[in-house]
């Protein structure tokens, strides 16, 4: 493998506390090494006047599996205006908000990303999720199985059987090659099977007679019982409705009193995702307003919570979520086509196209709320950039989100471009916010922070010797800041170089190598649990449409696994 010496770049690395100093970095055998240890034959890369960071890590996106694919086949128009690119090194690319798996890998890599977490894997369809992960080039990936509406989990938690809940989740993570515990509209998606929903954390789930609050607290305890690398990852109740911020505050408060087992360096017990969709005030669309400050006041005071933003990018996109009742609500609002799927004993999903228009006041306010969350965040190690791809916009717009975060001038230009900018200014705080996120904070929000929240900080998210050699070099000169806002967007759209596991995979914004992607999953060992295995057998025989043997994701689906083994037997 080629050895490299990256010279004279401005390094931003929160792991080592390096804030733009000029520092040389060596790469050998897939690892970062000290510049003095590099052999004379190493290939030199001139990074003078450029920004050097670790590979970026995506903590929440919908990039693989059945609902993404439903989006692809029922929205052929998504490919219409995005003609397919092809080069000698790459496979054909297509799609905008729901790109093909090839385009997904390439686009992340071009932006300097080396990891993405698929945020909602229906356990029953985990083979499909892994098939798409397998075919997505370059980037490492993991997937979070959804468990907040799972019959087993609800029954165990209702009966206060924590050990059984933990044994079942451990079994399920192994069967599905999953990475952690995801919760989507706890109880509400099961209620949707009865045409109902759970709009507060105290609404009982029909038949199961458990509340969302009990599911959330129970799954936090399950997660800590097992000592998983990531915290319980939640999409809360009542997403997308005016006035929902109170439900969000109630949800966040459930983290109180819980302590992380602190395995793998993680310190949080809850990751609250795409908070933009959960930070709404007002009692209807006419009085719709930002409550980002109320939400972030609580998050800032709660060191055991991490969040991601769910930023609106003002694009035409395709929404998709395991929050089945929400998608039905959305299609009633915008009258665009709707797809709905029920996943037997486990979850559901819906898909609806959506156009976030700068001419629609509510959409413009949503845009402001997403950015306000990050601008209010006191600890960038606990607040991460996301668009909940593709729900609030495609991940390919991250460079634009970064521009808005880094430049007040860019925000002002966007506010001016809104049709009803006075109403947007009145319903939000964005116009009064002077903060501009710096490159070091950006490295915290996109590298070191997510790596720590995912329990991967020992090897990922930084550039210290011994860490994995995922390195992004951008055409952005920190000595010439503040840069022109368009220059920021351009720099983060196309890396000068990206190294993945020590291999150069992107050069001058063009993909030159498919790398060797890895699939991350956890293998947790628990005490033998005859009760749970009996319950699994019984439910497969009685209710599932397939048998247990066809449920498991075979080893061959993840030929390059990164398995995190955990012993939770004692
Ligand atoms: Zn999501």
Coordinates of C-alpha atoms and ligand atoms in Angstrom, one line a residue:
X1 CA 0.0 0.0 0.0
X2 CA 1.2 3.5 -0.9
X3 CA 2.6 5.5 2.0
X4 CA 1.7 9.2 2.1
X5 CA 2.9 12.4 3.8
X6 CA 0.3 15.2 3.8
X7 CA 2.4 18.3 4.1
X8 CA 1.7 21.9 5.2
X9 CA -2.0 21.6 5.6
X10 CA -4.1 23.4 8.2
X11 CA -5.2 20.6 10.5
X12 CA -8.5 20.7 12.5
X13 CA -8.7 17.8 14.9
X14 CA -10.8 18.0 18.1
X15 CA -9.3 14.6 19.2
X16 CA -5.9 16.3 19.6
X17 CA -7.2 19.8 20.1
X18 CA -5.5 21.1 16.9
X19 CA -7.2 24.2 15.7
X20 CA -5.9 25.0 12.2
X21 CA -2.1 24.7 13.0
X22 CA 0.1 23.7 10.1
X23 CA 1.0 20.1 10.7
X24 CA 2.2 17.2 8.6
X25 CA 0.4 13.9 8.7
X26 CA 1.7 10.4 7.7
X27 CA -0.4 7.5 6.4
X28 CA 0.9 3.9 6.4
X29 CA -1.0 0.6 6.2
X30 CA -4.3 2.2 6.6
X31 CA -3.4 4.1 9.8
X32 CA -2.3 7.6 10.7
X33 CA 1.4 7.8 11.7
X34 CA 3.6 10.6 12.9
X35 CA 5.2 12.6 10.2
X36 CA 8.7 11.7 11.5
X37 CA 7.9 8.0 11.0
X38 CA 7.2 8.2 7.3
X39 CA 9.7 6.5 5.1
X40 CA 11.6 8.6 2.4
X41 CA 9.7 6.7 -0.3
X42 CA 6.3 8.1 0.8
X43 CA 4.3 10.0 -1.7
X44 CA 4.1 13.7 -0.7
X45 CA 0.7 15.5 -0.9
X46 CA 0.9 19.3 -0.8
X47 CA -1.9 20.6 1.3
X48 CA -0.5 24.2 1.6
X49 CA -3.4 26.6 2.0
X50 CA -5.9 23.8 2.5
X51 CA -8.0 22.5 5.4
X52 CA -7.3 18.9 6.6
X53 CA -9.8 17.0 8.7
X54 CA -10.6 13.4 9.5
X55 CA -13.2 11.7 7.3
X56 CA -16.7 13.0 8.1
X57 CA -19.3 10.7 9.8
X58 CA -23.0 10.7 9.1
X59 CA -25.0 9.7 12.1
X60 CA -28.5 9.7 10.6
X61 CA -29.6 9.2 7.0
X62 CA -31.9 6.9 5.0
X63 CA -29.7 5.4 2.4
X64 CA -30.4 1.7 2.1
X65 CA -33.3 -0.7 2.3
X66 CA -36.9 -1.2 1.3
X67 CA -38.4 2.3 1.9
X68 CA -35.5 4.0 0.1
X69 CA -36.2 1.6 -2.8
X70 CA -39.9 2.3 -2.7
X71 CA -39.0 5.9 -3.0
X72 CA -36.8 5.1 -6.0
X73 CA -39.3 3.1 -8.0
X74 CA -42.3 5.2 -7.3
X75 CA -40.6 8.5 -8.1
X76 CA -39.0 8.1 -11.6
X77 CA -39.2 11.9 -11.9
X78 CA -36.5 12.1 -9.2
X79 CA -34.0 11.0 -11.9
X80 CA -35.5 13.2 -14.7
X81 CA -33.4 16.3 -14.3
X82 CA -30.3 14.7 -13.0
X83 CA -28.7 13.1 -16.0
X84 CA -26.5 10.1 -15.2
X85 CA -22.8 10.8 -14.8
X86 CA -20.3 8.1 -15.7
X87 CA -16.5 7.9 -15.7
X88 CA -13.9 5.3 -16.1
X89 CA -13.6 4.7 -12.4
X90 CA -17.3 4.8 -11.5
X91 CA -20.6 3.0 -12.1
X92 CA -23.5 4.9 -13.6
X93 CA -25.1 7.4 -11.2
X94 CA -28.7 8.6 -11.0
X95 CA -31.3 10.2 -8.8
X96 CA -31.4 13.4 -6.7
X97 CA -33.2 12.9 -3.4
X98 CA -33.1 9.1 -3.6
X99 CA -29.9 8.4 -5.4
X100 CA -28.8 5.0 -6.5
X101 CA -26.5 3.1 -4.1
X102 CA -23.5 4.0 -6.3
X103 CA -24.3 7.7 -6.4
X104 CA -24.8 7.6 -2.6
X105 CA -21.3 6.3 -2.0
X106 CA -19.7 8.6 -4.5
X107 CA -21.5 11.7 -3.3
X108 CA -20.6 11.1 0.3
X109 CA -17.0 10.5 -0.6
X110 CA -16.8 13.7 -2.8
X111 CA -17.9 15.7 0.3
X112 CA -15.2 14.0 2.5
X113 CA -17.5 11.6 4.3
X114 CA -16.2 8.1 5.1
X115 CA -19.1 6.7 7.2
X116 CA -22.9 6.7 7.1
X117 CA -25.4 5.2 9.5
X118 CA -28.6 3.9 7.9
X119 CA -31.1 5.2 10.5
X120 CA -34.0 2.8 10.2
X121 CA -33.7 -0.8 9.3
X122 CA -36.9 -2.9 9.5
X123 CA -35.6 -6.1 11.0
X124 CA -37.7 -8.3 8.8
X125 CA -36.1 -6.6 5.7
X126 CA -32.6 -6.4 7.0
X127 CA -31.3 -8.6 4.2
X128 CA -32.4 -6.0 1.7
X129 CA -30.7 -3.3 3.8
X130 CA -27.5 -5.2 3.8
X131 CA -27.7 -5.9 0.1
X132 CA -27.8 -2.2 -0.6
X133 CA -25.1 -1.4 2.0
X134 CA -22.9 -4.0 0.3
X135 CA -23.4 -2.3 -3.1
X136 CA -22.7 1.2 -1.8
X137 CA -19.1 2.0 -2.7
X138 CA -16.3 3.5 -0.5
X139 CA -18.1 4.6 2.7
X140 CA -18.4 2.4 5.8
X141 CA -21.9 1.9 6.9
X142 CA -24.0 0.5 9.8
X143 CA -27.7 0.2 10.3
X144 CA -30.0 0.7 13.3
X145 CA -32.9 -1.8 13.6
X146 CA -36.2 -0.1 14.6
X147 CA -37.5 -1.4 17.9
X148 CA -39.9 1.1 19.4
X149 CA -43.0 -0.6 18.0
X150 CA -41.8 -4.2 18.2
X151 CA -44.3 -6.6 19.7
X152 CA -41.6 -8.5 21.8
X153 CA -40.1 -5.3 23.1
X154 CA -43.5 -3.8 24.1
X155 CA -44.6 -7.0 25.8
X156 CA -41.3 -7.3 27.8
X157 CA -41.3 -3.7 28.8
X158 CA -44.9 -3.7 29.8
X159 CA -44.2 -6.6 32.1
X160 CA -41.0 -4.8 33.4
X161 CA -38.9 -7.7 32.1
X162 CA -35.7 -5.7 31.4
X163 CA -33.5 -8.8 31.1
X164 CA -35.8 -10.3 28.5
X165 CA -35.9 -7.1 26.6
X166 CA -32.1 -7.0 26.6
X167 CA -31.8 -10.7 25.5
X168 CA -34.3 -10.1 22.7
X169 CA -32.5 -7.0 21.5
X170 CA -29.2 -8.7 21.6
X171 CA -30.6 -11.6 19.6
X172 CA -32.2 -9.2 17.1
X173 CA -29.0 -7.2 16.6
X174 CA -27.1 -10.4 15.8
X175 CA -29.7 -11.7 13.4
X176 CA -30.0 -8.4 11.5
X177 CA -26.3 -7.4 11.8
X178 CA -27.5 -4.2 13.4
X179 CA -25.6 -1.5 15.2
X180 CA -27.9 -0.1 17.9
X181 CA -31.4 0.6 19.1
X182 CA -33.6 2.9 17.0
X183 CA -37.0 4.1 18.1
X184 CA -39.4 5.8 15.7
X185 CA -42.6 7.4 17.0
X186 CA -42.7 4.9 19.9
X187 CA -46.0 3.1 20.1
X188 CA -47.5 5.5 17.4
X189 CA -46.5 3.3 14.5
X190 CA -48.2 0.2 16.1
X191 CA -51.2 2.4 16.8
X192 CA -51.3 3.2 13.1
X193 CA -52.2 -0.4 12.4
X194 CA -55.5 0.5 14.1
X195 CA -55.7 3.9 12.2
X196 CA -54.5 5.7 15.3
X197 CA -51.4 7.4 16.6
X198 CA -49.6 8.3 19.9
X199 CA -49.3 12.1 19.8
X200 CA -47.9 12.5 23.4
X201 CA -45.6 10.3 25.4
X202 CA -48.5 9.3 27.6
X203 CA -51.0 8.0 24.9
X204 CA -51.5 4.3 25.5
X205 CA -50.7 2.0 22.6
X206 CA -53.8 0.1 21.6
X207 CA -53.9 -3.6 22.8
X208 CA -50.4 -3.4 24.3
X209 CA -51.4 -1.0 27.0
X210 CA -48.0 0.6 27.3
X211 CA -47.1 4.3 26.8
X212 CA -44.4 5.8 24.6
X213 CA -42.7 7.1 27.8
X214 CA -42.4 3.6 29.1
X215 CA -41.1 2.3 25.8
X216 CA -38.4 5.1 25.6
X217 CA -37.3 4.7 29.2
X218 CA -37.3 0.9 28.9
X219 CA -35.2 1.0 25.7
X220 CA -32.7 3.4 27.4
X221 CA -32.4 0.9 30.2
X222 CA -32.1 -2.0 27.7
X223 CA -29.4 -0.1 25.8
X224 CA -27.4 0.5 29.0
X225 CA -27.9 -3.1 30.2
X226 CA -26.2 -4.3 27.1
X227 CA -23.6 -1.5 27.0
X228 CA -24.0 -0.9 23.3
X229 CA -21.6 1.5 21.5
X230 CA -24.3 4.0 20.6
X231 CA -27.1 5.4 22.8
X232 CA -30.8 4.8 22.3
X233 CA -31.5 6.7 19.1
X234 CA -34.9 8.3 19.0
X235 CA -37.3 10.0 16.5
X236 CA -40.0 11.2 19.0
X237 CA -43.7 11.4 19.0
X238 CA -45.8 14.0 17.2
X239 CA -43.3 14.8 14.5
X240 CA -44.0 17.7 12.2
X241 CA -47.0 19.3 14.0
X242 CA -47.3 22.9 15.2
X243 CA -46.9 23.0 19.0
X244 CA -45.0 19.7 19.2
X245 CA -42.1 21.2 21.1
X246 CA -43.7 20.3 24.4
X247 CA -43.8 16.6 23.5
X248 CA -40.1 16.9 22.5
X249 CA -39.3 18.5 25.9
X250 CA -41.1 15.7 27.7
X251 CA -39.2 13.1 25.6
X252 CA -35.8 14.7 26.2
X253 CA -36.6 14.8 30.0
X254 CA -36.8 11.0 30.0
X255 CA -33.0 10.9 29.7
X256 CA -32.8 12.5 33.1
X257 CA -31.3 10.2 35.8
X258 CA -29.9 7.7 33.3
X259 CA -26.2 7.2 33.1
X260 CA -24.3 5.8 30.2
X261 CA -22.4 2.5 31.0
X262 CA -19.5 4.4 29.4
X263 CA -18.4 1.5 27.2
X264 CA -16.5 2.6 24.1
X265 CA -16.2 6.2 25.4
X266 CA -19.8 7.2 24.9
X267 CA -21.2 9.4 27.6
X268 CA -24.8 9.9 26.4
X269 CA -27.9 7.7 26.9
X270 CA -30.1 9.4 24.2
X271 CA -29.6 10.6 20.7
X272 CA -32.5 12.7 19.7
X273 CA -32.6 12.9 15.9
X274 CA -33.8 15.5 13.4
X275 CA -34.9 17.9 16.1
X276 CA -35.9 20.5 13.5
X277 CA -39.1 18.5 12.9
X278 CA -39.7 18.5 16.7
X279 CA -39.1 22.1 17.7
X280 CA -42.4 23.8 16.5
X281 CA -44.5 26.3 18.4
X282 CA -47.9 27.7 17.6
X283 CA -51.3 26.2 17.7
X284 CA -51.8 25.9 13.9
X285 CA -50.0 26.6 10.6
X286 CA -50.9 30.3 10.8
X287 CA -49.1 30.8 14.2
X288 CA -46.3 28.3 13.4
X289 CA -43.0 29.5 15.0
X290 CA -39.6 28.4 16.1
X291 CA -39.1 26.9 19.6
X292 CA -35.5 26.0 18.9
X293 CA -34.3 28.0 21.9
X294 CA -36.5 26.2 24.4
X295 CA -35.3 22.8 23.0
X296 CA -31.7 23.8 23.0
X297 CA -31.8 25.3 26.5
X298 CA -32.7 21.8 27.7
X299 CA -30.2 20.0 25.5
X300 CA -27.4 22.4 26.6
X301 CA -28.2 21.5 30.2
X302 CA -28.4 17.8 29.5
X303 CA -24.9 16.4 29.0
X304 CA -26.3 12.9 28.5
X305 CA -28.1 13.8 25.3
X306 CA -26.7 14.2 21.7
X307 CA -28.8 15.6 18.8
X308 CA -28.8 16.0 15.1
X309 CA -30.4 18.9 13.3
X310 CA -32.6 17.7 10.4
X311 CA -32.0 20.8 8.4
X312 CA -34.4 21.9 5.6
X313 CA -32.5 22.6 2.4
X314 CA -35.4 24.1 0.4
X315 CA -35.4 21.4 -2.2
X316 CA -38.0 19.1 -3.8
X317 CA -37.4 15.8 -2.0
X318 CA -38.9 12.5 -1.0
X319 CA -39.9 12.0 2.6
X320 CA -39.7 8.5 4.0
X321 CA -40.1 7.3 7.6
X322 CA -41.1 4.4 9.8
X323 CA -43.5 7.0 11.3
X324 CA -46.4 5.6 9.2
X325 CA -49.2 7.8 10.6
X326 CA -47.1 10.9 9.9
X327 CA -46.7 10.1 6.2
X328 CA -50.5 9.7 6.0
X329 CA -50.9 13.1 7.7
X330 CA -48.5 14.6 5.2
X331 CA -50.2 13.2 2.1
X332 CA -53.5 14.7 3.4
X333 CA -51.7 18.1 3.7
X334 CA -49.9 18.2 0.3
X335 CA -52.1 15.8 -1.7
X336 CA -49.1 14.2 -3.4
X337 CA -48.8 10.4 -3.9
X338 CA -48.4 8.2 -0.9
X339 CA -46.9 4.8 -0.3
X340 CA -47.5 2.8 2.9
X341 CA -46.0 -0.4 4.1
X342 CA -46.7 -2.5 7.2
X343 CA -43.9 -4.7 8.5
X344 CA -45.7 -7.5 10.4
X345 CA -44.8 -7.5 14.1
X346 CA -42.2 -4.8 13.9
X347 CA -42.8 -1.5 12.3
X348 CA -44.3 0.3 9.3
X349 CA -43.3 2.9 6.8
X350 CA -44.6 5.6 4.5
X351 CA -43.2 7.6 1.6
X352 CA -44.5 10.9 0.3
X353 CA -42.8 13.5 -2.0
X354 CA -42.5 17.0 -0.6
X355 CA -41.4 20.4 -2.0
X356 CA -39.8 22.8 0.5
X357 CA -40.5 26.1 -1.2
X358 CA -38.8 29.4 -0.2
X359 CA -42.2 30.9 -1.1
X360 CA -44.0 29.0 1.6
X361 CA -43.7 30.7 5.0
X362 CA -43.9 27.4 7.0
X363 CA -41.0 25.9 4.9
X364 CA -38.9 29.0 5.4
X365 CA -39.5 28.9 9.1
X366 CA -38.5 25.2 9.1
X367 CA -35.3 26.2 7.4
X368 CA -34.5 28.7 10.1
X369 CA -35.3 26.3 12.9
X370 CA -32.8 23.7 11.7
X371 CA -30.0 26.2 11.6
X372 CA -31.0 27.8 14.9
X373 CA -30.6 24.4 16.7
X374 CA -26.9 24.4 15.8
X375 CA -26.4 28.1 16.4
X376 CA -27.8 27.7 20.0
X377 CA -25.7 24.6 20.7
X378 CA -23.1 25.2 23.4
X379 CA -21.3 21.9 22.9
X380 CA -20.6 21.1 19.2
X381 CA -19.5 17.7 20.4
X382 CA -23.2 16.9 21.0
X383 CA -24.9 18.6 18.0
X384 CA -24.4 17.0 14.6
X385 CA -25.3 18.1 11.0
X386 CA -28.0 16.2 9.3
X387 CA -30.9 16.7 6.9
X388 CA -32.5 13.4 7.9
X389 CA -31.7 12.6 4.3
X390 CA -33.9 12.7 2.3
X391 CA -36.6 14.0 4.6
X392 CA -35.6 17.6 5.1
X393 CA -33.4 17.6 2.0
X394 CA -30.8 15.4 0.3
X395 CA -27.5 14.8 2.1
X396 CA -25.7 16.2 -1.0
X397 CA -26.8 19.7 0.3
X398 CA -24.5 19.5 3.4
X399 CA -22.1 22.0 1.8
X400 CA -24.9 24.5 1.6
X401 CA -25.9 23.8 5.2
X402 CA -22.3 24.3 6.2
X403 CA -22.3 27.6 4.3
X404 CA -25.4 28.8 6.2
X405 CA -23.8 27.8 9.5
X406 CA -20.5 29.4 8.8
X407 CA -21.7 32.7 7.3
X408 CA -24.2 35.2 8.6
X409 CA -24.0 36.9 5.2
X410 CA -25.2 33.7 3.5
X411 CA -28.1 33.4 6.0
X412 CA -29.1 37.0 5.4
X413 CA -29.1 36.5 1.6
X414 CA -31.4 33.5 2.0
X415 CA -33.8 35.3 4.4
X416 CA -34.0 38.2 1.8
X417 CA -34.9 35.7 -0.9
X418 CA -38.0 34.3 1.0
X419 CA -41.3 35.5 -0.3
X420 CA -42.5 36.4 3.1
X421 CA -39.2 37.2 4.8
X422 CA -40.9 39.5 7.4
X423 CA -43.1 36.7 8.6
X424 CA -40.1 34.4 8.8
X425 CA -38.1 36.9 10.8
X426 CA -41.1 37.4 13.2
X427 CA -41.5 33.7 13.8
X428 CA -37.8 32.9 14.4
X429 CA -34.6 34.2 15.9
X430 CA -32.4 33.5 12.9
X431 CA -32.1 37.2 11.8
X432 CA -30.7 38.1 15.3
X433 CA -28.1 35.3 15.5
X434 CA -24.6 36.5 14.8
X435 CA -22.8 33.2 15.5
X436 CA -20.7 31.8 12.7
X437 CA -19.6 28.2 13.2
X438 CA -15.8 27.9 12.8
X439 CA -13.8 25.1 11.1
X440 CA -12.9 23.5 14.5
X441 CA -16.5 23.5 15.6
X442 CA -17.4 22.0 12.2
X443 CA -14.9 19.2 12.8
X444 CA -16.6 18.6 16.2
X445 CA -20.1 18.5 14.6
X446 CA -19.2 16.3 11.7
X447 CA -16.2 14.1 12.8
X448 CA -15.2 13.9 16.5
X449 CA -18.7 14.3 17.9
X450 CA -20.5 11.7 15.8
X451 CA -17.6 9.3 16.2
X452 CA -17.8 9.6 20.0
X453 CA -21.6 9.3 20.0
X454 CA -21.3 6.1 18.0
X455 CA -18.7 4.7 20.4
X456 CA -16.1 4.8 17.6
X457 CA -13.8 7.5 19.0
X458 CA -10.9 5.2 19.6
X459 CA -10.3 4.8 15.8
X460 CA -12.5 7.3 14.0
X461 CA -13.2 11.0 13.9
X462 CA -9.7 12.2 14.4
X463 CA -6.2 12.3 13.1
X464 CA -4.1 11.1 16.0
X465 CA -1.3 8.5 15.3
X466 CA -2.8 5.0 15.4
X467 CA -6.3 6.1 14.2
X468 CA -7.8 4.8 11.0
X469 CA -6.5 6.8 8.0
X470 CA -9.7 8.4 6.8
X471 CA -8.6 11.9 5.8
X472 CA -10.3 14.7 3.9
X473 CA -8.5 17.7 2.4
X474 CA -10.5 20.7 1.3
X475 CA -9.6 23.6 -1.0
X476 CA -10.3 26.1 1.8
X477 CA -7.6 28.3 3.2
X478 CA -8.3 29.1 6.9
X479 CA -5.8 32.0 6.7
X480 CA -8.2 33.7 4.2
X481 CA -11.3 33.5 6.4
X482 CA -14.0 34.6 6.4
X483 CA -14.2 33.1 2.9
X484 CA -16.8 34.1 0.4
X485 CA -19.9 32.0 1.2
X486 CA -20.0 30.4 -2.2
X487 CA -16.4 29.4 -1.8
X488 CA -17.3 27.5 1.4
X489 CA -20.1 25.6 -0.4
X490 CA -17.8 24.8 -3.3
X491 CA -14.9 23.6 -1.1
X492 CA -17.1 21.2 0.9
X493 CA -18.8 19.9 -2.3
X494 CA -15.6 18.5 -3.7
X495 CA -12.6 17.5 -1.7
X496 CA -9.1 18.0 -3.0
X497 CA -8.3 14.5 -1.7
X498 CA -10.1 11.9 0.3
X499 CA -8.2 9.0 1.9
X500 CA -10.2 6.0 3.1
X501 CA -8.4 3.4 5.2
X502 CA -5.2 4.9 3.8
X503 CA -6.2 4.6 0.2
X504 CA -6.7 7.7 -2.0
X505 CA -10.3 7.3 -3.2
X506 CA -11.1 10.9 -4.4
X507 CA -8.8 13.4 -6.1
X508 CA -9.8 16.9 -7.3
X509 CA -13.5 16.0 -6.6
X510 CA -13.4 12.9 -8.8
X511 CA -13.8 9.3 -7.5
X512 CA -10.7 7.3 -8.5
X513 CA -11.1 4.2 -6.4
X514 CA -14.0 2.2 -4.8
X515 CA -12.0 1.6 -1.6
X516 CA -13.0 -1.3 0.5
X517 CA -16.1 -0.5 2.5
X518 CA -16.8 -2.1 5.8
X519 CA -20.1 -3.0 7.5
X520 CA -20.3 -2.1 11.2
X521 CA -22.4 -4.2 13.5
X522 CA -22.5 -5.4 17.1
X523 CA -22.4 -8.9 18.5
X524 CA -23.6 -8.9 22.1
X525 CA -23.4 -11.9 24.2
X526 CA -26.0 -12.3 27.0
X527 CA -26.8 -15.1 29.4
X528 CA -28.8 -17.9 27.8
X529 CA -32.4 -17.0 27.9
X530 CA -34.8 -19.9 27.3
X531 CA -37.9 -17.7 27.8
X532 CA -37.0 -15.3 25.0
X533 CA -35.9 -18.1 22.6
X534 CA -39.2 -19.8 23.3
X535 CA -41.1 -16.6 22.6
X536 CA -39.2 -16.0 19.3
X537 CA -40.0 -19.6 18.1
X538 CA -43.6 -19.2 19.0
X539 CA -44.1 -15.9 17.3
X540 CA -42.4 -17.1 14.1
X541 CA -44.7 -20.1 14.0
X542 CA -47.8 -18.2 14.9
X543 CA -47.5 -14.8 13.3
X544 CA -44.5 -14.2 11.0
X545 CA -45.0 -14.8 7.3
X546 CA -41.5 -16.4 7.0
X547 CA -39.7 -18.8 9.1
X548 CA -36.9 -18.1 11.5
X549 CA -34.2 -19.6 9.2
X550 CA -34.9 -17.0 6.5
X551 CA -34.7 -14.1 9.0
X552 CA -31.0 -14.2 9.7
X553 CA -28.6 -12.0 7.6
X554 CA -25.9 -14.4 6.5
X555 CA -22.2 -13.6 7.1
X556 CA -21.7 -13.4 3.3
X557 CA -23.8 -10.2 3.3
X558 CA -21.0 -8.3 5.0
X559 CA -17.8 -9.6 3.5
X560 CA -15.8 -6.8 5.3
X561 CA -17.3 -6.7 8.7
X562 CA -16.3 -4.4 11.6
X563 CA -17.8 -6.3 14.4
X564 CA -18.0 -4.8 17.9
X565 CA -18.1 -7.8 20.3
X566 CA -19.7 -7.1 23.7
X567 CA -20.0 -9.4 26.7
X568 CA -23.1 -8.6 28.6
X569 CA -23.3 -11.8 30.5
X570 CA -22.3 -10.4 33.9
Ligands
LIG1 ZN1 -34.7 9.7 9.9

